[in-house]
Every structure is written in C-alpha cells, then in structure tokens.
PDB file of C-alpha atoms in Angstrom:
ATOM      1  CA  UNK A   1      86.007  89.880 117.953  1.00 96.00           C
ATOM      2  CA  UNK A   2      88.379  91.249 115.669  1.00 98.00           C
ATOM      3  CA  UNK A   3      91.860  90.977 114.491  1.00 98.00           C
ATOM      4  CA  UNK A   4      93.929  94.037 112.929  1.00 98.00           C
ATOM      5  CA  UNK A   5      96.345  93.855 110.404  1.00 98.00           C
ATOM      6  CA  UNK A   6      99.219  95.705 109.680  1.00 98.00           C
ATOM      7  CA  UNK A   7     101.872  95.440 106.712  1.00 97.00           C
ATOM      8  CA  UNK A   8     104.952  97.471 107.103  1.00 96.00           C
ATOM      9  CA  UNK A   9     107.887  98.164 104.695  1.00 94.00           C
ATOM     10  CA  UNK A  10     110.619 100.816 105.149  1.00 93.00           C
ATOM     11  CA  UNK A  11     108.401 101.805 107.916  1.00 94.00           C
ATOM     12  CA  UNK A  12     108.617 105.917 109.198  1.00 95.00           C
ATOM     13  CA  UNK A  13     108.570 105.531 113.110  1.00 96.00           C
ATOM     14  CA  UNK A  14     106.764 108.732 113.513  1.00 96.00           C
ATOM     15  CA  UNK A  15     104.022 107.673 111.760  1.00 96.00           C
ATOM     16  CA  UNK A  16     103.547 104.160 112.861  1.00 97.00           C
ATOM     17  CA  UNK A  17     103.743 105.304 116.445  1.00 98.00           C
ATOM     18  CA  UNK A  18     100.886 107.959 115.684  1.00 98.00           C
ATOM     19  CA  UNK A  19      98.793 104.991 113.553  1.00 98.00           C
ATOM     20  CA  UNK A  20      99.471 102.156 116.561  1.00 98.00           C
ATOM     21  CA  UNK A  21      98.326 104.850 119.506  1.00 98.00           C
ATOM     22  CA  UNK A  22      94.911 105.933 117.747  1.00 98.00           C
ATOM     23  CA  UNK A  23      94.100 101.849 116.678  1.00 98.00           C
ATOM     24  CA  UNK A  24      95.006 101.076 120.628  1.00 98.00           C
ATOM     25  CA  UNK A  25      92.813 104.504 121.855  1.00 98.00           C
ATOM     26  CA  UNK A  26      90.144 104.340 119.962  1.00 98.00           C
ATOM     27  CA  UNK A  27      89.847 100.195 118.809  1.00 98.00           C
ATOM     28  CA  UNK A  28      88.019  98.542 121.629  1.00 97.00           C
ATOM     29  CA  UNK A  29      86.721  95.333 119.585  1.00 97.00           C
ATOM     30  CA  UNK A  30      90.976  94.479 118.763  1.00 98.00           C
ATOM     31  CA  UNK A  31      91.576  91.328 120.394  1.00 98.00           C
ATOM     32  CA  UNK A  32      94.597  90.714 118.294  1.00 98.00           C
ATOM     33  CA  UNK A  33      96.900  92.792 116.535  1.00 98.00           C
ATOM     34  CA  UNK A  34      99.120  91.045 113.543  1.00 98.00           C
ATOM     35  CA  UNK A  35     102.434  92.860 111.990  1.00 98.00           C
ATOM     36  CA  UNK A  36     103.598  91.487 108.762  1.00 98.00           C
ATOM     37  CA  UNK A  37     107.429  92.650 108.741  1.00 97.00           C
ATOM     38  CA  UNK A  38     108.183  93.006 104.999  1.00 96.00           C
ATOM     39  CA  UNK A  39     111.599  94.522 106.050  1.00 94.00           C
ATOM     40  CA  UNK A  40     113.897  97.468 105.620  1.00 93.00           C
ATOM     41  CA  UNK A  41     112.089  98.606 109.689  1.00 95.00           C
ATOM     42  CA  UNK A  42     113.168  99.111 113.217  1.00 97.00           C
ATOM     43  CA  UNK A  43     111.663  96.211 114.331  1.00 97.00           C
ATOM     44  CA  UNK A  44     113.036  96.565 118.082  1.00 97.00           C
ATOM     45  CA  UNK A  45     111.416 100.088 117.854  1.00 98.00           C
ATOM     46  CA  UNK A  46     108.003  98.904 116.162  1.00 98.00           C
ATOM     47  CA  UNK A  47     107.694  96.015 118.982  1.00 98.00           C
ATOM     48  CA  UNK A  48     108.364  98.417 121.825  1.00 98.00           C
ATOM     49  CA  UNK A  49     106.159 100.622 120.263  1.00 98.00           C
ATOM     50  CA  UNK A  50     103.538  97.874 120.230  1.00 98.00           C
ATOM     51  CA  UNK A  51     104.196  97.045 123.618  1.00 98.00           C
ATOM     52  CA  UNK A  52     103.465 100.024 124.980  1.00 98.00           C
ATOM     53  CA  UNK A  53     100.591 100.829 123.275  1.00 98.00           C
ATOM     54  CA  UNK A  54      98.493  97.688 122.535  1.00 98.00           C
ATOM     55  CA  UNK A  55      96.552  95.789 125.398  1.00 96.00           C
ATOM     56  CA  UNK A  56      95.556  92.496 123.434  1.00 98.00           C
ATOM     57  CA  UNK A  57      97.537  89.622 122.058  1.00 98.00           C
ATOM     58  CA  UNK A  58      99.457  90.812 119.179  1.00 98.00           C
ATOM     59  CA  UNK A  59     101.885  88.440 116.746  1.00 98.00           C
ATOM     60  CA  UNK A  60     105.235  89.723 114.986  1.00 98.00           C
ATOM     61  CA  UNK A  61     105.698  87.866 111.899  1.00 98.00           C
ATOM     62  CA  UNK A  62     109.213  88.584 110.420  1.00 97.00           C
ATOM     63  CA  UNK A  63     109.293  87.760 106.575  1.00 94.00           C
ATOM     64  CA  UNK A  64     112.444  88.579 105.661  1.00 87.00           C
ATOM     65  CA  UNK A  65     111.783  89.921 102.026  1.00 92.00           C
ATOM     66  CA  UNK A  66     108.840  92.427 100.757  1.00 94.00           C
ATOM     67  CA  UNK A  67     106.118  90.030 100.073  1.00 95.00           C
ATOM     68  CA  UNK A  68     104.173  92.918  99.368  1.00 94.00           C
ATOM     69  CA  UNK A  69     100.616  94.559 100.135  1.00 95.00           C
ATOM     70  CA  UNK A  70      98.490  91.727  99.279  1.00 97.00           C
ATOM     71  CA  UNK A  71     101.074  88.770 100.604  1.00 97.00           C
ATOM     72  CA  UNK A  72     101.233  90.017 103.601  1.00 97.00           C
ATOM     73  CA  UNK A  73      97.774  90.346 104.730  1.00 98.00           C
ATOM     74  CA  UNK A  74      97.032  86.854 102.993  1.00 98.00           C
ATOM     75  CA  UNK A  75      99.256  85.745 106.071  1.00 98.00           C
ATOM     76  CA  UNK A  76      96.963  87.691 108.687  1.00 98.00           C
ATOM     77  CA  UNK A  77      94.418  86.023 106.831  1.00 98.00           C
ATOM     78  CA  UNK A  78      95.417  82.728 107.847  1.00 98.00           C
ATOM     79  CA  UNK A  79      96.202  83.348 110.978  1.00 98.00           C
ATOM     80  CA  UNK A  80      93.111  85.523 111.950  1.00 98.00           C
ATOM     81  CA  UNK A  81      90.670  83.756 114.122  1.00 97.00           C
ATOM     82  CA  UNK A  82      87.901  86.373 114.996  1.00 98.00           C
ATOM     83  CA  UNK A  83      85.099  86.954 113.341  1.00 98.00           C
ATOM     84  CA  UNK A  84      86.588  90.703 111.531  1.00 98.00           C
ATOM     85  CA  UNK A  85      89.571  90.890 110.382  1.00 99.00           C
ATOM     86  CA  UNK A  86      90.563  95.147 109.790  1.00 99.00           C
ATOM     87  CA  UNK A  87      92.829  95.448 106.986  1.00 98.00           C
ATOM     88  CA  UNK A  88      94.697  99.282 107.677  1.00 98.00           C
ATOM     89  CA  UNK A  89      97.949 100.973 106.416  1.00 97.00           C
ATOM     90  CA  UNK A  90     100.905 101.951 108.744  1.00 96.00           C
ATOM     91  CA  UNK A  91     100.209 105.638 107.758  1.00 96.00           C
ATOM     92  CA  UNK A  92      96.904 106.060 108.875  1.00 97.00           C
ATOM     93  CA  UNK A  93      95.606 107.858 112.130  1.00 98.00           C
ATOM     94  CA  UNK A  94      92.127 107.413 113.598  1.00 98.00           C
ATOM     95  CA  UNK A  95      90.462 109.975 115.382  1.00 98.00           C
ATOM     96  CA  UNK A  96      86.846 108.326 116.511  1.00 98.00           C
ATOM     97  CA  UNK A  97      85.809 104.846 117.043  1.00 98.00           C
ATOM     98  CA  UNK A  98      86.309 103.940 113.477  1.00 98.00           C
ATOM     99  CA  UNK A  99      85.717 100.160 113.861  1.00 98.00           C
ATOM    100  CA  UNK A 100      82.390 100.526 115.818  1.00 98.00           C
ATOM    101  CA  UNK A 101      81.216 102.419 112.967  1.00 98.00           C
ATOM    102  CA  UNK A 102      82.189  99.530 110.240  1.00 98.00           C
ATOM    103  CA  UNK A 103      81.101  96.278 112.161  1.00 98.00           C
ATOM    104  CA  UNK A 104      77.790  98.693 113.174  1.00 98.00           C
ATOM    105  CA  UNK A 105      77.265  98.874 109.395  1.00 97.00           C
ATOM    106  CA  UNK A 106      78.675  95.252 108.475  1.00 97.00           C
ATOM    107  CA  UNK A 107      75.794  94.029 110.794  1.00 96.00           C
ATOM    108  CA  UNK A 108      72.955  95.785 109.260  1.00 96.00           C
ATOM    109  CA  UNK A 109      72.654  94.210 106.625  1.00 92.00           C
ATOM    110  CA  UNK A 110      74.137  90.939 104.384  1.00 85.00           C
ATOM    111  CA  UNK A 111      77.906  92.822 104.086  1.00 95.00           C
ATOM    112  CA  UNK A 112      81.018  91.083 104.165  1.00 97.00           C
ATOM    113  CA  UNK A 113      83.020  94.110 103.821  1.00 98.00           C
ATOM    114  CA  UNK A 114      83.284  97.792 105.083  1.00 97.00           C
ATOM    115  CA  UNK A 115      85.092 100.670 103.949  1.00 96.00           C
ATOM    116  CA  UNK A 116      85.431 104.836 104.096  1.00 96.00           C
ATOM    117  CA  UNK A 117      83.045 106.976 102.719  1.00 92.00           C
ATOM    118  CA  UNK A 118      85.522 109.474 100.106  1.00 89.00           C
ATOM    119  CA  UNK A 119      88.722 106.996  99.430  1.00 88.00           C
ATOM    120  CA  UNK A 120      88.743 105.679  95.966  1.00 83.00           C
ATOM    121  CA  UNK A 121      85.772 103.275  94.990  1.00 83.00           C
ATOM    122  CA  UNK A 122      85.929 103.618  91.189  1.00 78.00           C
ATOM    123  CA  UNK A 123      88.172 101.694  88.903  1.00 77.00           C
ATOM    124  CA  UNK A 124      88.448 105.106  86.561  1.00 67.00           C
ATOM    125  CA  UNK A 125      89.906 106.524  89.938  1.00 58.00           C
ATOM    126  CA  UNK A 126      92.952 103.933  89.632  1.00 56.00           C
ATOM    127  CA  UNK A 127      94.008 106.319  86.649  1.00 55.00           C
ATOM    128  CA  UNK A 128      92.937 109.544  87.343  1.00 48.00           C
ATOM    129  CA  UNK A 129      93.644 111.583  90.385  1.00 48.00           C
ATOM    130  CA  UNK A 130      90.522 112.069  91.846  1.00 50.00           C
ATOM    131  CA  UNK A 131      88.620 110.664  94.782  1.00 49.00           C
ATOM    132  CA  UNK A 132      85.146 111.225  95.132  1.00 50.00           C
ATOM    133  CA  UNK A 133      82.553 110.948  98.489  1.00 48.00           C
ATOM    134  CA  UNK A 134      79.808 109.131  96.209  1.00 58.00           C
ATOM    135  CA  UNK A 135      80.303 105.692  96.667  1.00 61.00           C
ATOM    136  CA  UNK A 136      76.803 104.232  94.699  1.00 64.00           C
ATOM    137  CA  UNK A 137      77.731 101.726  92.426  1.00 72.00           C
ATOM    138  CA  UNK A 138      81.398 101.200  93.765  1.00 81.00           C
ATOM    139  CA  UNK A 139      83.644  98.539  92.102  1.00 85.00           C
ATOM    140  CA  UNK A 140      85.793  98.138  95.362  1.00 91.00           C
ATOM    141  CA  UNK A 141      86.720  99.082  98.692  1.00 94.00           C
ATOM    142  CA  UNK A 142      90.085 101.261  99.047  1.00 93.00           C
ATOM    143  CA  UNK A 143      92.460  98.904 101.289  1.00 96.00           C
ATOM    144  CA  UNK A 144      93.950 101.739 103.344  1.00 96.00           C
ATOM    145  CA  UNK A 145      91.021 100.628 105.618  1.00 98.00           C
ATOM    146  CA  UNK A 146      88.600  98.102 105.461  1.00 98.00           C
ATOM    147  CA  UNK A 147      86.693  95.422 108.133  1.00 98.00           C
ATOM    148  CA  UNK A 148      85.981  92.263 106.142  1.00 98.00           C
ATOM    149  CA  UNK A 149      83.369  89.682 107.750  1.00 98.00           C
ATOM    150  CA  UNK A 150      86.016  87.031 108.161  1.00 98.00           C
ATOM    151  CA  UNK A 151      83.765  83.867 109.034  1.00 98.00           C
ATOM    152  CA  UNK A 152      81.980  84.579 105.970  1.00 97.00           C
ATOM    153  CA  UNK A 153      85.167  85.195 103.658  1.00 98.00           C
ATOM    154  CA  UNK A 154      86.603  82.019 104.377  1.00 98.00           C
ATOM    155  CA  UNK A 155      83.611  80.566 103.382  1.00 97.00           C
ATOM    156  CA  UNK A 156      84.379  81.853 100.137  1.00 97.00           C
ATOM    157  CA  UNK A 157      87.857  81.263  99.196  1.00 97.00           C
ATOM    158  CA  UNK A 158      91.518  80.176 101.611  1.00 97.00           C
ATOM    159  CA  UNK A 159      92.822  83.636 100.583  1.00 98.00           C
ATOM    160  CA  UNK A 160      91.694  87.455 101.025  1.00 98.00           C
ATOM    161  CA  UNK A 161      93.887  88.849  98.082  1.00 98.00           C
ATOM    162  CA  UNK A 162      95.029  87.277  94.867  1.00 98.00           C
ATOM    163  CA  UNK A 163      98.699  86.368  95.367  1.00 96.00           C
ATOM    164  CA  UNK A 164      99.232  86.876  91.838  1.00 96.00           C
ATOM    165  CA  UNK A 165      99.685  90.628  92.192  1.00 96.00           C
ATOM    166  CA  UNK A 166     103.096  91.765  92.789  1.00 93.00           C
ATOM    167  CA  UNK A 167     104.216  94.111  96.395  1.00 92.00           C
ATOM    168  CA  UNK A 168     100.887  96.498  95.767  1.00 89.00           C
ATOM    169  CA  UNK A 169      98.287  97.745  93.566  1.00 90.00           C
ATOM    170  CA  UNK A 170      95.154  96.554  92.199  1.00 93.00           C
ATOM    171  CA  UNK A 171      94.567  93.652  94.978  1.00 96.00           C
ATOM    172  CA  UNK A 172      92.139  95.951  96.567  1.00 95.00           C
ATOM    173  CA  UNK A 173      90.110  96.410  93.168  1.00 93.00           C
ATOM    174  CA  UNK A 174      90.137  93.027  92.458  1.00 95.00           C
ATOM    175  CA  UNK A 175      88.887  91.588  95.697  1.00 97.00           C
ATOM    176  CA  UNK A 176      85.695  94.655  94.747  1.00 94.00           C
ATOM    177  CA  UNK A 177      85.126  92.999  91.724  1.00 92.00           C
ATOM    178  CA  UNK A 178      85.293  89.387  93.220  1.00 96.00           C
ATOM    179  CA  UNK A 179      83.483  90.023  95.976  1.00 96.00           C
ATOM    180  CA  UNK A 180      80.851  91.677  93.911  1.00 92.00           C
ATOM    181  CA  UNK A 181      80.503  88.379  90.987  1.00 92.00           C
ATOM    182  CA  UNK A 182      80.029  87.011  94.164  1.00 94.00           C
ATOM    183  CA  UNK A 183      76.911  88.849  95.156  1.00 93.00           C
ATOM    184  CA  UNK A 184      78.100  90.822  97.918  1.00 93.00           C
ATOM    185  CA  UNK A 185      77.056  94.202  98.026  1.00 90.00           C
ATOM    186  CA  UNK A 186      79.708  96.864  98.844  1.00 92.00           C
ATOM    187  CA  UNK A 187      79.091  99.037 101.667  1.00 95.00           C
ATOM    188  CA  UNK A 188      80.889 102.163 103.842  1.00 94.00           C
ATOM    189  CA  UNK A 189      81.017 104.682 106.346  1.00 96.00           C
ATOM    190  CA  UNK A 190      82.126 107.711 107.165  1.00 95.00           C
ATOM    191  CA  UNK A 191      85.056 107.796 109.611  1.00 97.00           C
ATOM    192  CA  UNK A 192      86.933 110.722 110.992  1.00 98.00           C
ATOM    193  CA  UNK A 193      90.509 109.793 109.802  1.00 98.00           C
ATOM    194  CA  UNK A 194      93.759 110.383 107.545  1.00 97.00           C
ATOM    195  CA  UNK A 195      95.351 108.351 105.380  1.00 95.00           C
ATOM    196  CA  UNK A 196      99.140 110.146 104.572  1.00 93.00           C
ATOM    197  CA  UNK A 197      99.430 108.205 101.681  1.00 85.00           C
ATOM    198  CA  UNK A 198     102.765 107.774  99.433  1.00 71.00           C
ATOM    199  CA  UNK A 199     105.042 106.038 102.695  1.00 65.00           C
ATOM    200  CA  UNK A 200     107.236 103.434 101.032  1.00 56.00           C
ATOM    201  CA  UNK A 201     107.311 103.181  97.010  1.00 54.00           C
ATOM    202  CA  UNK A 202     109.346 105.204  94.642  1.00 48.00           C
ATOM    203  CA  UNK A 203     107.384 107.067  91.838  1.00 50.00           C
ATOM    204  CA  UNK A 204     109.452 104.422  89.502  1.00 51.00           C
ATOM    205  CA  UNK A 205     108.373 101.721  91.445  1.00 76.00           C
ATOM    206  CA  UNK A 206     105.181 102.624  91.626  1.00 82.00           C
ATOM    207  CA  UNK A 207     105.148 103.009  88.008  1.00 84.00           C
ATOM    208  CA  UNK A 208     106.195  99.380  87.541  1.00 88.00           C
ATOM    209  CA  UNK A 209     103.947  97.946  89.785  1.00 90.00           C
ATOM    210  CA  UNK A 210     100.961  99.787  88.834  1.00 88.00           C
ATOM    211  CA  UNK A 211     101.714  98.693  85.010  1.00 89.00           C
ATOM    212  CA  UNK A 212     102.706  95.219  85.646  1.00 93.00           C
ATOM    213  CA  UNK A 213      99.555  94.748  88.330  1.00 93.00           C
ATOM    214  CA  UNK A 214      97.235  96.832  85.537  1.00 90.00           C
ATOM    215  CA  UNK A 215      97.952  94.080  82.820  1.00 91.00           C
ATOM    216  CA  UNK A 216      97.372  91.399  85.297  1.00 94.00           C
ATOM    217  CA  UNK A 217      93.565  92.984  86.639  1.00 92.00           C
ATOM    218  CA  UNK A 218      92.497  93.524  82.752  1.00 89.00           C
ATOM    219  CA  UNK A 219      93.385  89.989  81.575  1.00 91.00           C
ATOM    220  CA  UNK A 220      91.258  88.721  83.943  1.00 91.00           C
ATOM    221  CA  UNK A 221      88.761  90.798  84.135  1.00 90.00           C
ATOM    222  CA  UNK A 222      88.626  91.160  80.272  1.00 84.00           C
ATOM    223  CA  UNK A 223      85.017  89.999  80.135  1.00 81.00           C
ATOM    224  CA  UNK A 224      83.669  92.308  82.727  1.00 73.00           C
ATOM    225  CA  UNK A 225      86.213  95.191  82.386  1.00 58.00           C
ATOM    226  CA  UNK A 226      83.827  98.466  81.696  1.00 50.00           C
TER     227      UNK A 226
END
C-alpha cells in the first residue's frame, strides 16, 4: 500500500536510527522501504539498522555520488509500485500514526498529495524565516514529509521532481506549483512529529544551492511568479 522513501547524505547515525524506529513503530501501511545512498554514510550501519528495525521489503540503492534531494527520490519514484509513495527526511521522528492520518485525508477527497499542518507552505517563506500553521491558499507542500497518490502521479508525468534542480531546494515548491496548474488541490494534516532540520549542507552550500535553484524556479515560473 505504500512505499517510503528515504535520501541520505553524510548521514548522523543517531538520528537515522531514531527516524527508521518511529517509521517501523508507528508505519503500518509500509510495505516497502527505499534508501537512496547519496554517499559520505555508514552504509553497513544504516543496513543493520534497517534490518533490525523494518519488517517489509526494503531496497538499498547505492549511488555513488550526491545526486541530491530531488534525484534521489525521482529513483524511488521509479521504482515505487504501491499506490503512496511517502517522501520523508532522515532527520525526522514520528510520534503517532502519521501516515494513517495523510492517506485518511488523501482519500477524502480528489488529493494527490498530503503534507503537515505548520511546515512551510508559502513561497515568501522560502526567504524569510518564518513558518506559519495556516496553510489556505498554499503554493506547496514542505518535502520533509509528504504522501503523494502515486497511481495518480504517474498518470501525470515519469518523474516526481524536476531533475533540473541541483542536490536540494526549491523541488518541493515547484512540484506545489505544478501540481496546482494541474488542478490539484493541496491538502494537510496535523501530525505529532519533528523535523531537526539543517543535517547535511554547509551554510555556503546552502547559499549556492538556494541561489542557483532560486534562478532556476523564477525563470520558469516567470509568468505565474506572485
């Protein structure tokens, strides 16, 4: 019934082992769990971890460079074959049955994808600080942690993300945007969670991402950009 993904780079142990434990405890719908390897991780650790934890099918796949945020789930993508695919972060911990909630909500109504209630909605948000719990009007859905309706995705496009956004930023606001020209109505939940946030990039790299994915998202959203 559904697949979860996970992209990892320069993964903290501690952290995955607290994310992988709450998915397995509180995740009953997982029939398959995906890892993207994007390197720089204790792989050996991460599959005994795994292991240990997860009672489905799950699939390694070992890239052997940092495709990135978006890259990496376009692979999960592919390979998902269940009707909801979760998209989550390695440094996120669940606390209630978080996916029950979403594919509960997906269902009751035309959605094709599900996110948390307070995590960044608003494009304005991608420059300033704040995060905000009202999520009317919503340009996209935060991809920390989201359920996608994956039958009805593929439908739409081969791909989840745009590969031409570089290792992370901005995929998740542009799928909000695409999804929405598309007609889909944007839709979330509230979820007892935490996201830690901040794992992997540099605050230079993030800078260059963030600039060079920026350009990219107003160039081709020049027409709609608000």
């Amino acid at each position: 019934m559904l697949t979860v993904s996970v992209a990892i780079y320069k993964c903290n142990i501690d952290m995955f082992e607290n994310m992988i434990r709450s998915v397995a405890k509180h995740t009953p719908q997982m029939t398959r769990f995906i890892l993207i390897d994007n390197g720089l991780c204790d792989i050996e650790t991460i599959e005994h971890l795994i292991r240990q934890n997860v009672q489905c099918k799950y699939y390694i796949h070992n890239s052997n460079e940092n495709l990135g945020f978006g890259a990496a789930h376009n692979i999960s993508y592919e390979l998902c074959d269940t009707k909801y695919l979760a998209v989550i972060n390695d440094d996120v911990e669940f606390y209630e049955s978080w996916a029950t909630k979403m594919i509960a909500q997906l269902v009751s109504g035309d959605y094709i994808i599900c996110g948390i209630t307070g995590t960044p909605n608003k494009l304005n948000e991608v420059f300033a600080s704040e995060v905000v719990s009202d999520y009317k009007d919503a340009n996209y859905v935060e991809g920390s942690c989201f359920i996608i309706n994956h039958e009805k995705m593929t439908s739409i496009r081969n791909y989840l993300f745009d590969p031409n956004f570089i290792i992370g930023y901005f995929e998740d606001t542009d799928l909000g945007y695409f999804l929405t020209e598309e007609g889909y109505e944007l839709t979330y939940v509230d979820v007892d969670w935490k996201h830690f946030g901040g794992q992997t990039s540099s605050k230079d790299d993030k800078w260059w991402y963030v600039q060079k994915n920026s350009a990219y998202f107003r160039r081709k959203w020049s027409t709609k950009f608000i």
